[in-house]
Short mmCIF file of C-alpha atoms in Angstrom, two decimals:
data_model
loop_
_atom_site.label_atom_id
_atom_site.label_comp_id
_atom_site.label_asym_id
_atom_site.label_seq_id
_atom_site.Cartn_x
_atom_site.Cartn_y
_atom_site.Cartn_z
CA UNK E 68 66.24 43.21 142.35
CA UNK E 69 64.09 46.03 141.28
CA UNK E 70 60.67 45.26 140.43
CA UNK E 71 59.38 45.72 136.75
CA UNK E 72 57.93 49.35 136.39
CA UNK E 73 54.16 49.74 136.30
CA UNK E 74 54.58 51.37 133.03
CA UNK E 75 57.15 50.49 130.10
CA UNK E 76 56.73 51.65 126.72
CA UNK E 77 59.24 51.43 124.00
CA UNK E 78 59.25 53.50 120.38
CA UNK E 79 55.45 54.12 120.82
CA UNK E 80 53.90 55.63 117.85
CA UNK E 81 50.44 56.47 117.21
CA UNK E 82 48.93 58.01 114.10
CA UNK E 83 45.55 59.02 113.52
CA UNK E 84 45.10 59.02 109.71
CA UNK E 85 47.85 61.10 108.45
CA UNK E 86 48.72 62.96 112.08
CA UNK E 87 51.66 61.63 114.21
CA UNK E 88 50.17 61.54 117.75
CA UNK E 89 53.06 59.91 119.48
CA UNK E 90 56.61 59.17 117.92
CA UNK E 91 58.81 56.69 119.05
CA UNK E 92 58.37 57.55 122.39
CA UNK E 93 59.90 55.61 125.16
CA UNK E 94 58.72 56.20 128.69
CA UNK E 95 58.94 54.34 132.17
CA UNK E 96 57.20 54.45 135.18
CA UNK E 97 57.16 53.08 138.51
CA UNK E 98 55.14 53.99 142.19
CA UNK E 99 54.40 57.27 142.57
CA UNK E 100 52.21 60.16 141.26
CA UNK E 101 53.71 61.32 137.59
CA UNK E 102 52.65 64.54 135.95
CA UNK E 103 52.09 64.16 132.54
CA UNK E 104 52.51 67.66 130.77
CA UNK E 105 52.75 69.39 127.41
CA UNK E 106 50.74 71.64 125.35
CA UNK E 107 47.34 70.99 123.84
CA UNK E 108 47.87 68.19 120.76
CA UNK E 109 51.22 67.04 122.23
CA UNK E 110 49.66 63.32 122.54
CA UNK E 111 48.85 63.24 126.15
CA UNK E 112 45.42 61.81 125.85
CA UNK E 113 46.49 59.59 123.05
CA UNK E 114 49.17 58.03 125.41
CA UNK E 115 46.84 57.73 128.03
CA UNK E 116 44.32 56.03 126.17
CA UNK E 117 46.98 53.58 124.82
CA UNK E 118 47.83 52.75 128.42
CA UNK E 119 44.44 52.29 129.11
CA UNK E 120 43.91 49.88 126.52
CA UNK E 121 41.64 51.40 125.06
CA UNK E 122 43.50 52.40 121.88
CA UNK E 123 46.05 50.44 120.19
CA UNK E 124 49.32 51.70 119.17
CA UNK E 125 50.36 51.94 115.41
CA UNK E 126 53.73 50.54 116.36
CA UNK E 127 55.74 49.97 119.15
CA UNK E 128 55.82 48.09 122.46
CA UNK E 129 53.72 48.21 125.70
CA UNK E 130 54.17 46.60 128.95
CA UNK E 131 51.99 47.34 131.94
CA UNK E 132 52.25 45.94 135.40
CA UNK E 133 54.90 43.79 134.38
CA UNK E 134 53.54 42.00 131.07
CA UNK E 135 52.83 42.85 127.29
CA UNK E 136 49.50 43.67 126.59
CA UNK E 137 49.82 42.73 122.82
CA UNK E 138 47.11 39.95 123.14
CA UNK E 139 43.34 40.23 124.40
CA UNK E 140 43.79 37.63 127.42
CA UNK E 141 46.61 39.91 128.58
CA UNK E 142 44.77 42.87 128.03
CA UNK E 143 41.71 41.63 130.34
CA UNK E 144 43.94 40.77 132.81
CA UNK E 145 45.86 44.43 133.16
CA UNK E 146 42.16 45.88 133.27
CA UNK E 147 41.24 44.22 136.68
CA UNK E 148 44.41 45.89 137.70
CA UNK E 149 43.48 49.43 136.08
CA UNK E 150 41.70 52.45 137.03
CA UNK E 151 40.74 55.04 134.18
CA UNK E 152 39.35 58.50 134.16
CA UNK E 153 39.00 60.01 130.45
CA UNK E 154 38.53 63.63 130.00
CA UNK E 155 34.94 62.90 128.90
CA UNK E 156 33.08 59.42 130.35
CA UNK E 157 29.89 58.02 129.38
CA UNK E 158 27.13 57.08 132.29
CA UNK E 159 23.37 56.38 132.74
CA UNK E 160 22.20 59.80 133.84
CA UNK E 161 19.32 57.57 135.87
CA UNK E 162 21.81 55.98 137.46
CA UNK E 163 22.68 57.03 141.23
CA UNK E 164 26.07 57.43 142.29
CA UNK E 165 26.14 53.99 143.98
CA UNK E 166 24.79 52.26 141.17
CA UNK E 167 27.18 53.79 138.70
CA UNK E 168 30.03 52.85 140.73
CA UNK E 169 29.21 49.63 141.33
CA UNK E 170 28.18 48.79 137.64
CA UNK E 171 32.03 49.84 136.90
CA UNK E 172 33.09 47.54 139.91
CA UNK E 173 31.19 44.92 138.52
CA UNK E 174 33.05 45.62 134.93
CA UNK E 175 36.42 45.29 137.13
CA UNK E 176 35.34 41.58 137.87
CA UNK E 177 35.25 42.46 141.73
CA UNK E 178 33.84 39.75 144.01
CA UNK E 179 30.57 40.37 144.68
CA UNK E 180 30.60 40.46 148.39
CA UNK E 181 33.48 43.32 148.29
CA UNK E 182 31.54 45.78 145.72
CA UNK E 183 29.28 47.31 148.36
CA UNK E 184 31.96 48.56 150.93
CA UNK E 185 34.35 49.17 148.01
CA UNK E 186 31.67 51.59 146.41
CA UNK E 187 31.18 52.85 149.79
CA UNK E 188 34.75 53.58 150.49
CA UNK E 189 35.55 55.34 146.64
CA UNK E 190 32.54 57.66 147.03
CA UNK E 191 33.61 58.66 150.19
CA UNK E 192 37.46 59.18 149.11
CA UNK E 193 36.13 61.80 146.64
CA UNK E 194 33.69 63.69 149.13
CA UNK E 195 30.54 62.44 148.00
CA UNK E 196 29.24 60.60 150.43
CA UNK E 197 26.24 62.55 151.02
CA UNK E 198 25.20 62.41 147.53
CA UNK E 199 25.89 58.29 147.00
CA UNK E 200 22.09 57.79 146.53
CA UNK E 201 21.77 60.83 143.91
CA UNK E 202 20.78 60.38 140.21
CA UNK E 203 23.62 61.19 138.27
CA UNK E 204 21.68 63.78 136.23
CA UNK E 205 21.12 65.77 139.27
CA UNK E 206 24.52 66.23 140.08
CA UNK E 207 26.68 69.54 139.37
CA UNK E 208 29.80 69.30 136.59
CA UNK E 209 32.50 69.13 139.74
CA UNK E 210 30.36 66.47 141.46
CA UNK E 211 30.10 64.45 138.30
CA UNK E 212 33.70 64.52 137.75
CA UNK E 213 34.44 63.39 141.46
CA UNK E 214 32.13 60.49 140.62
CA UNK E 215 33.94 59.60 137.53
CA UNK E 216 37.37 59.81 139.82
CA UNK E 217 35.49 57.29 142.50
CA UNK E 218 34.60 54.82 139.43
CA UNK E 219 38.44 55.07 138.54
CA UNK E 220 39.94 53.90 142.36
CA UNK E 221 36.87 51.43 143.12
CA UNK E 222 39.19 48.74 142.45
CA UNK E 223 41.95 50.10 144.38
CA UNK E 224 44.00 49.87 141.08
CA UNK E 225 47.80 49.15 140.56
CA UNK E 226 47.78 51.47 137.77
CA UNK E 227 45.69 54.81 137.76
CA UNK E 228 45.35 57.07 134.57
CA UNK E 229 43.59 60.28 135.22
CA UNK E 230 43.02 62.89 132.07
CA UNK E 231 42.34 66.31 133.24
CA UNK E 232 40.93 64.99 136.63
CA UNK E 233 40.47 68.49 138.30
CA UNK E 234 38.52 70.10 135.61
CA UNK E 235 35.29 71.39 136.97
CA UNK E 236 36.33 71.17 140.53
CA UNK E 237 36.97 74.09 142.90
CA UNK E 238 39.69 75.26 144.48
CA UNK E 239 38.89 73.67 147.42
CA UNK E 240 38.06 70.24 146.02
CA UNK E 241 41.24 70.39 143.96
CA UNK E 242 43.35 70.77 147.41
CA UNK E 243 41.26 67.50 148.48
CA UNK E 244 41.90 65.81 145.35
CA UNK E 245 45.71 66.26 145.22
CA UNK E 246 45.96 65.18 148.94
CA UNK E 247 44.12 61.80 147.59
CA UNK E 248 46.82 61.40 145.21
CA UNK E 249 49.37 61.52 147.37
CA UNK E 250 47.82 58.89 149.31
CA UNK E 251 47.07 56.76 146.28
CA UNK E 252 50.45 57.03 144.87
CA UNK E 253 51.78 55.47 148.33
CA UNK E 254 51.13 52.19 146.84
CA UNK E 255 50.50 52.64 143.26
CA UNK E 256 51.38 54.21 139.93
CA UNK E 257 49.38 57.03 139.36
CA UNK E 258 49.79 59.08 135.65
CA UNK E 259 47.78 62.46 135.71
CA UNK E 260 47.55 64.05 132.52
CA UNK E 261 46.73 67.94 132.59
CA UNK E 262 47.38 71.38 131.53
CA UNK E 263 47.19 72.61 135.14
CA UNK E 264 51.13 73.14 136.26
CA UNK E 265 50.27 73.86 139.70
CA UNK E 266 48.57 70.41 140.24
CA UNK E 267 51.59 68.82 139.12
CA UNK E 268 53.62 71.04 141.56
CA UNK E 269 51.44 70.07 144.71
CA UNK E 270 50.99 66.62 144.24
CA UNK E 271 53.55 64.81 141.66
CA UNK E 272 56.56 63.13 142.67
CA UNK E 273 57.82 63.50 139.04
CA UNK E 274 57.00 64.94 135.55
CA UNK E 275 57.22 63.75 132.00
CA UNK E 276 56.86 66.46 129.55
CA UNK E 277 55.66 65.63 126.15
CA UNK E 278 56.04 68.34 123.00
CA UNK E 279 54.33 66.94 119.38
CA UNK E 280 54.53 63.45 120.45
CA UNK E 281 58.17 63.27 121.85
CA UNK E 282 59.41 63.24 125.41
CA UNK E 283 61.12 66.71 126.07
CA UNK E 284 61.91 66.27 129.79
CA UNK E 285 61.51 63.57 132.30
CA UNK E 286 62.34 63.90 135.84
CA UNK E 287 61.68 65.21 139.43
CA UNK E 288 59.50 67.75 140.07
CA UNK E 289 61.92 69.87 141.92
CA UNK E 290 64.14 69.31 138.51
CA UNK E 291 61.46 71.20 136.68
CA UNK E 292 61.34 74.09 139.28
CA UNK E 293 65.25 74.48 139.35
CA UNK E 294 65.56 74.50 135.24
CA UNK E 295 62.95 77.77 136.16
CA UNK E 296 65.40 79.46 138.12
CA UNK E 297 67.89 78.98 135.40
CA UNK E 298 65.78 80.21 132.54
CA UNK E 299 66.58 83.93 133.56
CA UNK E 300 63.27 84.79 133.51
CA UNK E 301 61.44 87.09 135.85
CA UNK E 302 61.31 85.62 139.27
CA UNK E 303 57.70 87.84 140.12
CA UNK E 304 55.27 86.59 142.18
CA UNK E 305 52.56 86.05 139.54
CA UNK E 306 54.63 83.31 138.04
CA UNK E 307 55.08 80.04 139.57
CA UNK E 308 58.56 78.57 139.48
CA UNK E 309 57.34 75.02 138.13
CA UNK E 310 55.43 76.86 135.21
CA UNK E 311 58.80 78.81 134.25
CA UNK E 312 60.57 75.43 134.63
CA UNK E 313 58.01 74.21 132.05
CA UNK E 314 58.15 76.74 129.80
CA UNK E 315 62.37 76.49 129.77
CA UNK E 316 62.01 72.71 129.13
CA UNK E 317 59.74 73.18 126.06
CA UNK E 318 61.93 76.12 124.60
CA UNK E 319 64.89 73.95 125.02
CA UNK E 320 63.37 71.06 123.37
CA UNK E 321 62.19 73.13 120.76
CA UNK E 322 65.49 74.54 120.09
CA UNK E 323 67.36 71.12 120.02
CA UNK E 324 67.46 68.68 117.40
CA UNK E 325 66.63 66.10 119.40
CA UNK E 326 64.39 64.23 116.26
CA UNK E 327 67.96 63.97 113.94
CA UNK E 328 70.24 63.63 116.74
CA UNK E 329 69.04 61.46 118.87
CA UNK E 330 70.06 62.98 121.90
CA UNK E 331 68.48 62.01 125.54
CA UNK E 332 65.61 64.82 126.07
CA UNK E 333 67.81 65.99 129.31
CA UNK E 334 70.84 66.46 127.27
CA UNK E 335 69.28 69.19 125.56
CA UNK E 336 68.75 71.08 129.11
CA UNK E 337 72.71 70.80 129.75
#
């Protein structure tokens, strides 16, 4: 019997005043590293915030780690097993990296005797071991981002949600981060929202593409790459195959009448 997916949303709708950010979205994600792609304003951050239990849906059902999160009690239990890095996260500038990550570990209710080792391991995994006792206000933008990743993984979460995690990282750091993602994805469900298609190609096992709050494509990264080969676009060295597939999937979705026909997103690509 297959275990329940870590993420299962059905008919998820999120409205911001008169704007519909997510429109009856259905999505299921199991273990592995999942790329969440889409144009600016497609609804990626709205989805991540709902999955992180920091925003409530307007309608629809959300199940995380095998349980409904409609009640406060259920959400509290899930948060202990969840890691979250928003695009912009707050911190006390006078805290050291060690203090910042330890504070989040305390919020996650890690046993006190496990916190010091958990903090050091998380900080080491993001390459900040030599700055663990530096104050947050002294760090560069890329270092602050890595500290943010450390706090997201300090509790070794079963579900890890990362919103634009490589913003501010240099190329070498992005390579190291992709390796960390692959390592984390062996035992956890990792969702990476990004506009950098190359990060998805290098680290993700599959891709969910959102357009105007609807699911435009979901499948293996190789499937998205194959769509690029079928698109008829010039195969030049400056255009990555996955980028061509991303563009082809978006155009196919826009050209189809998914909203009124009820066709499955992949059906529009055939």
